[in-house]
Coordinates of C-alpha atoms in Angstrom, one line a residue:
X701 CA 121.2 63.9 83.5
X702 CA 117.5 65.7 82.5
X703 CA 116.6 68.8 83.6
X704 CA 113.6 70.9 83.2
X705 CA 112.7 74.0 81.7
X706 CA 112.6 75.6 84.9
X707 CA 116.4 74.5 85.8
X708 CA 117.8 75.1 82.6
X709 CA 116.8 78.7 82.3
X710 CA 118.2 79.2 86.1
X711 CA 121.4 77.7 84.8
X712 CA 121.3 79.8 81.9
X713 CA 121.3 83.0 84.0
X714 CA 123.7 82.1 87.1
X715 CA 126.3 81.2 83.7
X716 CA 125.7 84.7 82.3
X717 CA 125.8 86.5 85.4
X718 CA 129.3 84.5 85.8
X719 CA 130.2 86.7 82.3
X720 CA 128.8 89.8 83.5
X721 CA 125.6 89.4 81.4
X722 CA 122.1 90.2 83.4
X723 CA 118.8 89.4 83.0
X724 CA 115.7 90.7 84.9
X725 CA 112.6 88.1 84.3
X726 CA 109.3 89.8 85.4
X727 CA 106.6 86.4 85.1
X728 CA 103.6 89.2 85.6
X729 CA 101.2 86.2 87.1
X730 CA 101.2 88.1 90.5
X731 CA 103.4 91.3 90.5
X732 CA 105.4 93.5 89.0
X733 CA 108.4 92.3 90.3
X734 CA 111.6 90.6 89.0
X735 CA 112.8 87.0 89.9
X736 CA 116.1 87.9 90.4
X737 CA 115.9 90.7 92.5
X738 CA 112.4 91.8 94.1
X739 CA 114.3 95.6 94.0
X740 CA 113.3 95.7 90.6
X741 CA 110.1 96.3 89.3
X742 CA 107.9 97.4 86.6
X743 CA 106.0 100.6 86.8
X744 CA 102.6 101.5 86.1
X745 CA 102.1 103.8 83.2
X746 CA 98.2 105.1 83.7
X747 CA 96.0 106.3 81.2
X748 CA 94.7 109.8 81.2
X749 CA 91.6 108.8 83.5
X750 CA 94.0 107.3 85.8
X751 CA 93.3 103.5 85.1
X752 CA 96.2 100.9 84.8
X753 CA 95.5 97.4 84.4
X754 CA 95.1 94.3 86.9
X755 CA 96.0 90.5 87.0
X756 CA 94.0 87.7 85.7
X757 CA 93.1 84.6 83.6
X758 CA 94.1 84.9 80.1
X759 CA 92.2 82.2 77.5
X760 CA 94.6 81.2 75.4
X761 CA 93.2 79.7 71.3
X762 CA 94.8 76.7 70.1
X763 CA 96.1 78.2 67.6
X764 CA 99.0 79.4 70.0
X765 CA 100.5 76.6 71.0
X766 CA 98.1 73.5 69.5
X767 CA 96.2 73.4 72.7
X768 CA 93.6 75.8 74.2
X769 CA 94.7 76.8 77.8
X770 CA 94.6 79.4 80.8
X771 CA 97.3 81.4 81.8
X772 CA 97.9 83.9 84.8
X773 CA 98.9 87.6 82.6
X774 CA 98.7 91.2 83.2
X775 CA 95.6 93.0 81.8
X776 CA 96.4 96.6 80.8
X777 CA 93.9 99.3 80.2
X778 CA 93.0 101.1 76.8
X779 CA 95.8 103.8 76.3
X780 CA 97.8 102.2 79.5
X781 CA 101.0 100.1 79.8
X782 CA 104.3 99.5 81.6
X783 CA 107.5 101.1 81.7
X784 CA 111.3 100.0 82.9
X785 CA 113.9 102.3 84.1
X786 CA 116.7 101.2 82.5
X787 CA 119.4 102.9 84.6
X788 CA 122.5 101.9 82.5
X789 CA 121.3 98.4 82.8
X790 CA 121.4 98.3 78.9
X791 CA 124.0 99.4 76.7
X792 CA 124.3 98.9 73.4
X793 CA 123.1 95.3 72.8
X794 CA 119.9 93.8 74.5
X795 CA 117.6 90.9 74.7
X796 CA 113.5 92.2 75.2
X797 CA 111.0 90.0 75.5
X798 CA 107.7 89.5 76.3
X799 CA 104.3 87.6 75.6
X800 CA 101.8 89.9 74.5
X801 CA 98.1 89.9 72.6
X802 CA 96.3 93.4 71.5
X803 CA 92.5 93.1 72.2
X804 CA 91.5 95.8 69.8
X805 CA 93.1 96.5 66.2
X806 CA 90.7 99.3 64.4
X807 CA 91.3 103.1 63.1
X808 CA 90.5 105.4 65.9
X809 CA 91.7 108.8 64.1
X810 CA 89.6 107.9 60.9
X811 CA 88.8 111.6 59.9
X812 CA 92.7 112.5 60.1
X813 CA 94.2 109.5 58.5
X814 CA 93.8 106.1 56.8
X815 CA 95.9 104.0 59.1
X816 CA 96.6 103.8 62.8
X817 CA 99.2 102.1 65.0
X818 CA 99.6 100.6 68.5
X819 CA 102.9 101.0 70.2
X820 CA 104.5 97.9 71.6
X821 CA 107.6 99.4 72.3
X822 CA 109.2 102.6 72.9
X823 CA 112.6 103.4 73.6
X824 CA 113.4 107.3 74.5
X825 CA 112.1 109.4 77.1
X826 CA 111.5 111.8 75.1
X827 CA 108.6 110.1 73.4
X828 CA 109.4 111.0 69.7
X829 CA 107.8 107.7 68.3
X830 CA 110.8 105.9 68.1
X831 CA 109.9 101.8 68.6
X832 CA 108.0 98.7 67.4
X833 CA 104.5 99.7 66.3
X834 CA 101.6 97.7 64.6
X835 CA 100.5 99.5 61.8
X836 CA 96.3 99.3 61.1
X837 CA 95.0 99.9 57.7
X838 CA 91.2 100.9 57.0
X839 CA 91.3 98.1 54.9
X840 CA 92.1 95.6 56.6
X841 CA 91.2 96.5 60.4
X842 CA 91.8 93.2 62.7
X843 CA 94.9 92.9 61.3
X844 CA 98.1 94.8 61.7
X845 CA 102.0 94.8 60.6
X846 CA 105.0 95.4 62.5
X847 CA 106.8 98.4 62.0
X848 CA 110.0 99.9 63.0
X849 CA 108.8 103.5 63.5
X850 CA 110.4 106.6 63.5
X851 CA 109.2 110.4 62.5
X852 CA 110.3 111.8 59.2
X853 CA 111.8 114.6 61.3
X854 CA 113.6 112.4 63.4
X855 CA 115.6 111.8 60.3
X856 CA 113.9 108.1 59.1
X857 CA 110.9 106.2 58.2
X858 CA 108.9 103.6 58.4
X859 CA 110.4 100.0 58.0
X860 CA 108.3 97.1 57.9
X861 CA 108.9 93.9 59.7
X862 CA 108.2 90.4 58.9
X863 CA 105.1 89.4 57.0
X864 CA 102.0 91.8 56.3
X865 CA 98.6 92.0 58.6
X866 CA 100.4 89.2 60.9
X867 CA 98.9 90.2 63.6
X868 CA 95.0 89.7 64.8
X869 CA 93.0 89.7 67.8
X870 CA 93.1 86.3 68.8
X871 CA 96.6 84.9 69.5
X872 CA 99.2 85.2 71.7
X873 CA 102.7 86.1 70.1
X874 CA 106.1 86.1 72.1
X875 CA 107.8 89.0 70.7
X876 CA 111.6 88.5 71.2
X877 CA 114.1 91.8 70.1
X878 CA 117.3 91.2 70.2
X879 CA 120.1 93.9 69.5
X880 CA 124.4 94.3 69.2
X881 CA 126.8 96.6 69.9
X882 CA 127.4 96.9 65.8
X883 CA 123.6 98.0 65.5
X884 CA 122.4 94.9 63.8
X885 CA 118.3 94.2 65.4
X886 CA 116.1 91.8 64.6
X887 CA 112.8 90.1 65.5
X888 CA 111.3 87.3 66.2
X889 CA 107.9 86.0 66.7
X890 CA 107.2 82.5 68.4
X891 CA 111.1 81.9 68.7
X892 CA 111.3 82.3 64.8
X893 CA 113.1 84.8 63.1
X894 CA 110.7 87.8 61.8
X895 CA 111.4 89.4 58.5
X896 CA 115.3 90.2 57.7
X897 CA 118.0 91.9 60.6
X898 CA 117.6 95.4 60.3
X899 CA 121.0 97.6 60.7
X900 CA 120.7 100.4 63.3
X901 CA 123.3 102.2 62.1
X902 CA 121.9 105.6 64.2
X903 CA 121.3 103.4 67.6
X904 CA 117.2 104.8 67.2
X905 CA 116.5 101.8 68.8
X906 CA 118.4 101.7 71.7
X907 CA 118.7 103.7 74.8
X908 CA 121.2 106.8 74.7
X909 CA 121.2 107.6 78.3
X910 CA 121.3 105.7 81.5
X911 CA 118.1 107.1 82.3
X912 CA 115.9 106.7 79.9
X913 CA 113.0 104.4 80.0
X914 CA 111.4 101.8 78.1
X915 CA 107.9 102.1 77.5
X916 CA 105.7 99.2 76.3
X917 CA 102.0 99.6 74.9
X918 CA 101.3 103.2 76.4
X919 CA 102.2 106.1 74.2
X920 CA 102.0 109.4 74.7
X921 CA 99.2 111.1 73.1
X922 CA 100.1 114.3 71.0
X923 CA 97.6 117.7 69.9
X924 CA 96.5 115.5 66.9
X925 CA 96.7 111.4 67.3
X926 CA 95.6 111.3 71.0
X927 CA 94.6 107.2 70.8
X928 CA 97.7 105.7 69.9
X929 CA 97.1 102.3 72.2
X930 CA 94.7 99.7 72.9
X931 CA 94.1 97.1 75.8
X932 CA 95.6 94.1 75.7
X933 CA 97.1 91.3 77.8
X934 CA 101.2 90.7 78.5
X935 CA 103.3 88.0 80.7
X936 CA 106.3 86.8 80.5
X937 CA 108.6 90.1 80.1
X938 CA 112.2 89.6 80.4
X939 CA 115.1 92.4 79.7
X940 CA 119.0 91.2 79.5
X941 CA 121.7 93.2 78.9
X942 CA 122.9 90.9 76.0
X943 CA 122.2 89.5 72.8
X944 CA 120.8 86.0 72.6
X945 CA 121.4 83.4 70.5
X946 CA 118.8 82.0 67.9
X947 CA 118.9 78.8 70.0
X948 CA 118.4 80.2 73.2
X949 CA 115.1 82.1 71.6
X950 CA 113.8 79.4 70.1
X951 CA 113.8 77.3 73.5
X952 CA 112.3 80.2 75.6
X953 CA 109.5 79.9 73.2
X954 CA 109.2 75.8 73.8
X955 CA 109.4 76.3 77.4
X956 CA 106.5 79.2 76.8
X957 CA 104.4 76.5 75.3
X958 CA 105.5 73.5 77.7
X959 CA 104.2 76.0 80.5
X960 CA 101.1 76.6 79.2
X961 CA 100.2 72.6 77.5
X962 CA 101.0 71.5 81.4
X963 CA 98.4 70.4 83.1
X964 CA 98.5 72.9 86.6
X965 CA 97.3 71.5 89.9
X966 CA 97.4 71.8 93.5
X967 CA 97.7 69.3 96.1
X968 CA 95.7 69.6 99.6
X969 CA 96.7 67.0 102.4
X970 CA 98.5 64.3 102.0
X971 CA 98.1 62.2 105.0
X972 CA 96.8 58.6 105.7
X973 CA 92.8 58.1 106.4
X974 CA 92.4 61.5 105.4
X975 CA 90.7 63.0 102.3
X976 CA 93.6 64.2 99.5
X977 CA 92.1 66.9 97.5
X978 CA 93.3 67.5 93.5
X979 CA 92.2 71.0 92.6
X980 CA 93.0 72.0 88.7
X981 CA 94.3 75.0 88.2
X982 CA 93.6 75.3 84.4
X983 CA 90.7 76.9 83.3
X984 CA 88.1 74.2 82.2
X985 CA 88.0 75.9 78.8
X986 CA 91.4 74.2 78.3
X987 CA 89.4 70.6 78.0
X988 CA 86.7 69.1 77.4
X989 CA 86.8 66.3 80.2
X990 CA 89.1 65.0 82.5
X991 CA 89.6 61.1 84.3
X992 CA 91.9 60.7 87.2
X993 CA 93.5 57.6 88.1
X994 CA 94.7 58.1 91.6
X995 CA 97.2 54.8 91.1
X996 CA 95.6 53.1 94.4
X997 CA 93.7 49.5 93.1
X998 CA 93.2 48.4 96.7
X999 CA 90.6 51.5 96.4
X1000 CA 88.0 49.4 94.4
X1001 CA 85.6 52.0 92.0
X1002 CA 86.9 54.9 94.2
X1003 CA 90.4 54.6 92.2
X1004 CA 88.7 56.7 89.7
X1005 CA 87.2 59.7 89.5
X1006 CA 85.5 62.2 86.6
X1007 CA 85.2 64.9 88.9
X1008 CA 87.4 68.0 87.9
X1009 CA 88.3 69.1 91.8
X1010 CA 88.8 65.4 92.7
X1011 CA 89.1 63.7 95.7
X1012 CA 90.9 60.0 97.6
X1013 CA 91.4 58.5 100.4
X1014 CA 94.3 56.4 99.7
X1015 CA 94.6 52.9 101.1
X1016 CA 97.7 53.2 103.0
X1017 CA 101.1 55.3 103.5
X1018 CA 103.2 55.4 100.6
X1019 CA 104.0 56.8 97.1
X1020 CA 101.5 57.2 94.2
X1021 CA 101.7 57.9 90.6
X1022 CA 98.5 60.3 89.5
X1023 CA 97.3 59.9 86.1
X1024 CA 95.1 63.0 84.9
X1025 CA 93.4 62.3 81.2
X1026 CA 92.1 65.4 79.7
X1027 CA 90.1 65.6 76.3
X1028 CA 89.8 68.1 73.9
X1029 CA 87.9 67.2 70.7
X1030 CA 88.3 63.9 71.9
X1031 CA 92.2 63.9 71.6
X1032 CA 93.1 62.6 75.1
X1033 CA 96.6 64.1 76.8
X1034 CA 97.7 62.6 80.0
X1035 CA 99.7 63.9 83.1
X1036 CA 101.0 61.4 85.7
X1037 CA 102.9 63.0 88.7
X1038 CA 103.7 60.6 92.2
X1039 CA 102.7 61.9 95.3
X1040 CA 103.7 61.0 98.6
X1041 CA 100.7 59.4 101.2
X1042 CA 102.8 60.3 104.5
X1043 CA 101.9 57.5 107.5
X1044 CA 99.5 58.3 110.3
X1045 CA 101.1 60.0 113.5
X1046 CA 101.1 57.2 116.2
X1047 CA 100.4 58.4 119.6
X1048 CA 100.2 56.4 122.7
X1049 CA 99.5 57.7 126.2
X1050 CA 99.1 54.5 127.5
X1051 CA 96.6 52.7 129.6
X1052 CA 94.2 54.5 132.0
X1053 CA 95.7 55.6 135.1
X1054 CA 95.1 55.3 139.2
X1055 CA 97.5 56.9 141.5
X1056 CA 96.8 58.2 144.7
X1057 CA 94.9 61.6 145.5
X1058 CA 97.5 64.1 146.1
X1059 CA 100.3 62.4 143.5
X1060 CA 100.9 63.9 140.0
X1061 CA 100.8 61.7 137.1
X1062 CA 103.1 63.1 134.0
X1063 CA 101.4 62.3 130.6
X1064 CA 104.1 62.0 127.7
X1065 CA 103.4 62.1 124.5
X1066 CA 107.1 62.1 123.6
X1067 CA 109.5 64.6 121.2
X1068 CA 109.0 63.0 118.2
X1069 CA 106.2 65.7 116.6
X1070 CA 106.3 69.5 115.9
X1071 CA 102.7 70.6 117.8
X1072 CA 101.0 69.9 120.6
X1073 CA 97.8 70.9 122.3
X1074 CA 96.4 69.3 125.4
X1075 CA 93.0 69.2 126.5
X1076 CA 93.5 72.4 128.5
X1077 CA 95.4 74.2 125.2
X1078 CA 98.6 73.5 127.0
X1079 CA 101.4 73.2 123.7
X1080 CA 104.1 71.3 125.4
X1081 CA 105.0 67.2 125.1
X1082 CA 104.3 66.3 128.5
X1083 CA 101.3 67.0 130.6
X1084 CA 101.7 67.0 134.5
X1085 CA 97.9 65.5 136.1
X1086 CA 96.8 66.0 139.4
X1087 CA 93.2 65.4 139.0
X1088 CA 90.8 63.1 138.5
X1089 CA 89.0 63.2 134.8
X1090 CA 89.9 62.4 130.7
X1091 CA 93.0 63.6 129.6
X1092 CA 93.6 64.0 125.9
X1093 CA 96.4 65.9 123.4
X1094 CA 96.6 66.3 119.7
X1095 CA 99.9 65.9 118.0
X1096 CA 100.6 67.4 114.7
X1097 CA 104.2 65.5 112.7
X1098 CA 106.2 67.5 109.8
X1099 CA 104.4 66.2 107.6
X1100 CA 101.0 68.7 108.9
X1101 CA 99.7 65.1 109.3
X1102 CA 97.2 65.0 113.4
X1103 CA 96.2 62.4 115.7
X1104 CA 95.2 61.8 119.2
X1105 CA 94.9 59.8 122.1
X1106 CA 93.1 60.4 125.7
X1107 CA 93.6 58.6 129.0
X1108 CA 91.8 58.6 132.4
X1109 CA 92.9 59.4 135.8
X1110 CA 91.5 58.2 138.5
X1111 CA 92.2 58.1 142.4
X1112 CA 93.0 55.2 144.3
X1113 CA 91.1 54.3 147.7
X1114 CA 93.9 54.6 150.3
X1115 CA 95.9 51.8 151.3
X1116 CA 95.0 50.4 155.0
X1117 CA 98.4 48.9 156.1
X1118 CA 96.8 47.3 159.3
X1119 CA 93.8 45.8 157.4
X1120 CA 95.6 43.1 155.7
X1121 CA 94.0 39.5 155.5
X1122 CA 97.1 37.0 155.9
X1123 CA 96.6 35.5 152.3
X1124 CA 98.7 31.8 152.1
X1125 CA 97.3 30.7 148.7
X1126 CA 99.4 33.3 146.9
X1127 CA 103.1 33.2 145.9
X1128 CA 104.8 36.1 144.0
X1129 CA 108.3 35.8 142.8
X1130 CA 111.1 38.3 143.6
X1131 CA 112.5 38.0 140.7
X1132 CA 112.1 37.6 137.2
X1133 CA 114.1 38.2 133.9
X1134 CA 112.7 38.6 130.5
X1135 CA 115.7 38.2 128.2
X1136 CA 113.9 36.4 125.8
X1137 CA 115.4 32.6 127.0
X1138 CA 111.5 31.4 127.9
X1139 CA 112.8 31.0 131.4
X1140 CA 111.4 32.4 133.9
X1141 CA 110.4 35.4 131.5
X1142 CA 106.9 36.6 132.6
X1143 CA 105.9 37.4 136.8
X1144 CA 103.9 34.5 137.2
X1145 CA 102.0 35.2 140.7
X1146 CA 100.2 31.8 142.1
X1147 CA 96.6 32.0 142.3
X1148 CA 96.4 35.6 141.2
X1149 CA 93.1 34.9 139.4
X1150 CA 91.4 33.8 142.3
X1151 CA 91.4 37.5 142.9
X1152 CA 88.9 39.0 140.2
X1153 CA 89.0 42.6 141.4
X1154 CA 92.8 42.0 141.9
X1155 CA 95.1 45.0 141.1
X1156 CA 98.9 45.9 141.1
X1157 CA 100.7 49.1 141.4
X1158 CA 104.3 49.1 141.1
X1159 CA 107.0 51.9 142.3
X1160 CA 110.9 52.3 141.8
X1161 CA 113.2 52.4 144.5
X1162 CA 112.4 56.2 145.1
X1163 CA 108.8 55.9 145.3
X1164 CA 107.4 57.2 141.9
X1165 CA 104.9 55.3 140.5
X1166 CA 105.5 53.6 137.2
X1167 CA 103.2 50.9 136.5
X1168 CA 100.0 49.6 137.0
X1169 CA 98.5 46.2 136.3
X1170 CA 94.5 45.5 136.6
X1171 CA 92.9 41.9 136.4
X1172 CA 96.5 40.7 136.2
X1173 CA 96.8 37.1 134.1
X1174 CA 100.5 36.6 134.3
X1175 CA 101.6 38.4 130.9
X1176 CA 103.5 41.1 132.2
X1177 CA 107.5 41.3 131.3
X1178 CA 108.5 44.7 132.9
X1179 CA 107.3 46.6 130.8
X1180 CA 105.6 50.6 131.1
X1181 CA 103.9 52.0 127.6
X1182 CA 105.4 49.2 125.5
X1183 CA 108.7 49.8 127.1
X1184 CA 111.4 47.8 129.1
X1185 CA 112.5 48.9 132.7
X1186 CA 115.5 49.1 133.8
X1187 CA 117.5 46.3 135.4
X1188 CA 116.7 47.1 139.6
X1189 CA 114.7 46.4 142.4
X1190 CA 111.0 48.0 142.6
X1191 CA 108.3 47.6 144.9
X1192 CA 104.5 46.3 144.6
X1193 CA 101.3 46.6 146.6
X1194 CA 98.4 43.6 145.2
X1195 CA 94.7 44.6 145.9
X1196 CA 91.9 43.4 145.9
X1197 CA 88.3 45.3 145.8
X1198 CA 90.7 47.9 147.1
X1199 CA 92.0 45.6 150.1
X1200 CA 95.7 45.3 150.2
X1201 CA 96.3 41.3 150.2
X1202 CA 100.2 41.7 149.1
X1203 CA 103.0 43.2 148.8
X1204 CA 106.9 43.3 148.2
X1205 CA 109.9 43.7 146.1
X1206 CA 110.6 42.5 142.9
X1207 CA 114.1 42.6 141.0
X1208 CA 114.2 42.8 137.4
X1209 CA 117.3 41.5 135.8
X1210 CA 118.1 40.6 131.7

């Protein structure tokens, strides 16, 4: 058995809740919330004018993850961030990770010092410096190294971390930190280990209280270095209470790039002779042009299409498989997904109607759909009519898929029971059965189409009108709206131009 990305990291977490070891995943497309529990949440930590940051599209260079691409990230302001309120929720060993790029890497204190630093981490509330920084030389400004900091009166130094000026202005790195109860810590950087473990044998980085908070990319200015931060773009931020595995790292950063090199669309309506839209999500920076293939040959030249929002209308109901062809630099990379083409709602009110003035026809339009609306607005299945006119209702199925039918009502003249012409040329049967044997299947009247206005209204035994028959040519089989009546006796008036020449009782019997 496969499974995706998606179901292997909820598996991964239900299994480590199961061992007492959480995780809070905050995606930061659309909130500050985490997955696993919407109680949690991410704080705002504002600048000193007030100004936070704001969701958006993030253009992501190739040379992230071999592809360029769009992604949904957090944009945080210059000297701004985020913070998490660890309340015991970490210990002594952690997993911290997030996706993160720094949009400006220059000296800012220039007159004081040579270097300067943006904080990516901080781990005290106290705000003594003690985290992940990148360090900025004048010399080489665009470019930064990862530090461990900590002040020289907080009893350490400096320790650098992984390879020199690593860090630019352009990419995207997913900075993993991982941390056990013996103090080892160590980094990684695109799910690959980051310089050599480095023993924190005085738990600097790690919280010593329940409450203390983690603070990532705003620091606290002090009387001298007020511009410590920069803006910059995060997504992705995940916090367990546990130390990962090199394994486990390593696939978060595959599944990082999987999410980002898959092509992101959105379906509207899927139902039969109606227009499926394709709507790309991806910015169109990520390609250079696209073809669909919408897996429908009966289509002729409209099974393709160049346009980026596409468009079908697919030939009938069934499944589909979608092929999307995007180029970049003439490399072509294809997506096929299958898609459903649900069938059109039948709907059947039957044939026009006559009753007589004063009766109530009911309209049915039967239980088998989720929304109704009459003519009138009325929202229920059947539709009791009383007056003459066009009836009509709308029927939606679970599928969000509509149709319709109408009908017409229409009064009869009145029956004149004592102005009957004394007909001999016609002979109806009493009986007939329509099992289907060829004998004696259809009501075959005698003559009836000597009678061109002729018409037939039959009623059940307790006088409700069930079927009508107009310029009858011996083809009926008991039958109302395509279905059989029941085995019984009913009774029928024959008219013609309104004149009642007939009537009777016939027994239906299979």
């Amino acid at each position: 058995m496969k499974f995706t990305y998606a179901q292997l990291f909820l598996l991964l977490i239900m299994n480590c809740r199961a061992l007492g070891q959480e995780v809070y995943q905050f995606p930061l497309i659309d909130g500050l919330r985490a997955v696993e529990d919407e109680t949690i949440s991410l704080k705002v930590e504002p600048n000193d004018s007030g100004g936070t940051g704001a969701f958006g599209l993030l253009n992501v260079a190739p040379s992230t993850c071999n592809s360029t691409s769009t992604t949904s990230a957090y944009f945080f302001e210059d000297m701004a961030g985020l913070s998490f309120s660890n309340n015991g929720f970490i210990d002594c060993a952690y997993s911290i990770q997030f996706t993160f790029r720094i949009n400006e890497l220059n000296i800012r204190n220039a007159s004081i010092l040579n270097y300067d630093w943006v904080q990516l981490l901080e781990f005290r509330n106290d705000r003594q410096d003690r985290g992940l920084y990148l360090i900025i030389d004048r010399a080489t400004q665009g470019q930064a190294t990862l530090n461990f900091w900590q002040l020289a009166d907080d009893g350490g130094t400096s320790v650098r971390v992984g390879t020199p000026l690593f860090f630019n202005t352009t990419d995207l790195y997913q900075l993993t930190l991982v941390r056990n109860c013996s103090g080892t810590t160590r980094v990684f950087i695109n799910g690959t280990p980051f310089g050599a473990p480095y023993l924190d044998s005085n738990s600097v980085y790690a919280p010593t209280s329940p409450t203390d908070v983690l603070y990532f990319f705003r620091d606290m200015p002090d009387e001298v270095y007020n511009e410590e931060a920069s803006p910059g773009w995060v997504k992705n931020m995940v916090i367990a209470s546990y130390e990962w595995s090199d394994e486990e790292i390593s696939n978060r950063w595959d599944a990082f790039c999987k999410q980002l090199n898959d092509l992101q669309y959105k379906i509207l309506n899927t139902c039969q002779n109606e227009e499926t839209q394709f709507d790309i999500m991806n910015s169109t920076s990520s390609f250079d042009s696209l073809i669909w293939n919408f897996g429908d040959p009966a289509s002729g030249n409209n099974n393709t299409s160049t346009e980026i929002d596409a468009s079908h209308i697919f030939s009938n109901a069934g499944n589909y498989d979608i092929t999307v062809t995007r180029y970049f630099r003439d490399v072509p990379t294809s997506t096929v997904f299958n898609i459903t083409i649900n069938p059109f709602p039948i709907i059947d009110l039957g044939p026009d109607l006559e009753i007589n003035s004063g009766e109530t026809a009911t309209l049915d339009a039967t239980s088998a759909f989720v929304f109704y609306e009459w003519q009138d607005g009325s929202k229920f299945s059947t539709y009791d009519a009383h007056k003459e006119g066009q009836y009509w209702v709308q029927v939606t199925d679970g599928n969000g898929c509509t149709s319709n039918d109408s009908v017409s009502l229409k009064f009869s003249e009145p029956l004149d029971l004592d102005d009957r012409s004394e007909v001999f040329d016609l002979f109806v049967p009493n009986t007939i059965t329509p099992n289907g044997d060829g004998i004696n299947d259809y009501w075959v009247i005698e003559n009836i189409q000597l009678y061109e206005a002729n018409r037939i209204r039959i009623y059940d035994r307790q006088g409700n009108f069930v079927h009508q028959l107009i310029d009858y040519s011996n083809n009926w089989q008991g039958t109302t709206s395509n279905e059989m009546l029941s085995n019984g006796v009913y009774f029928y008036f024959i008219t013609d131009h309104g004149k009642l020449i007939h009537q009777g009782s016939l027994t239906i019997l299979r």
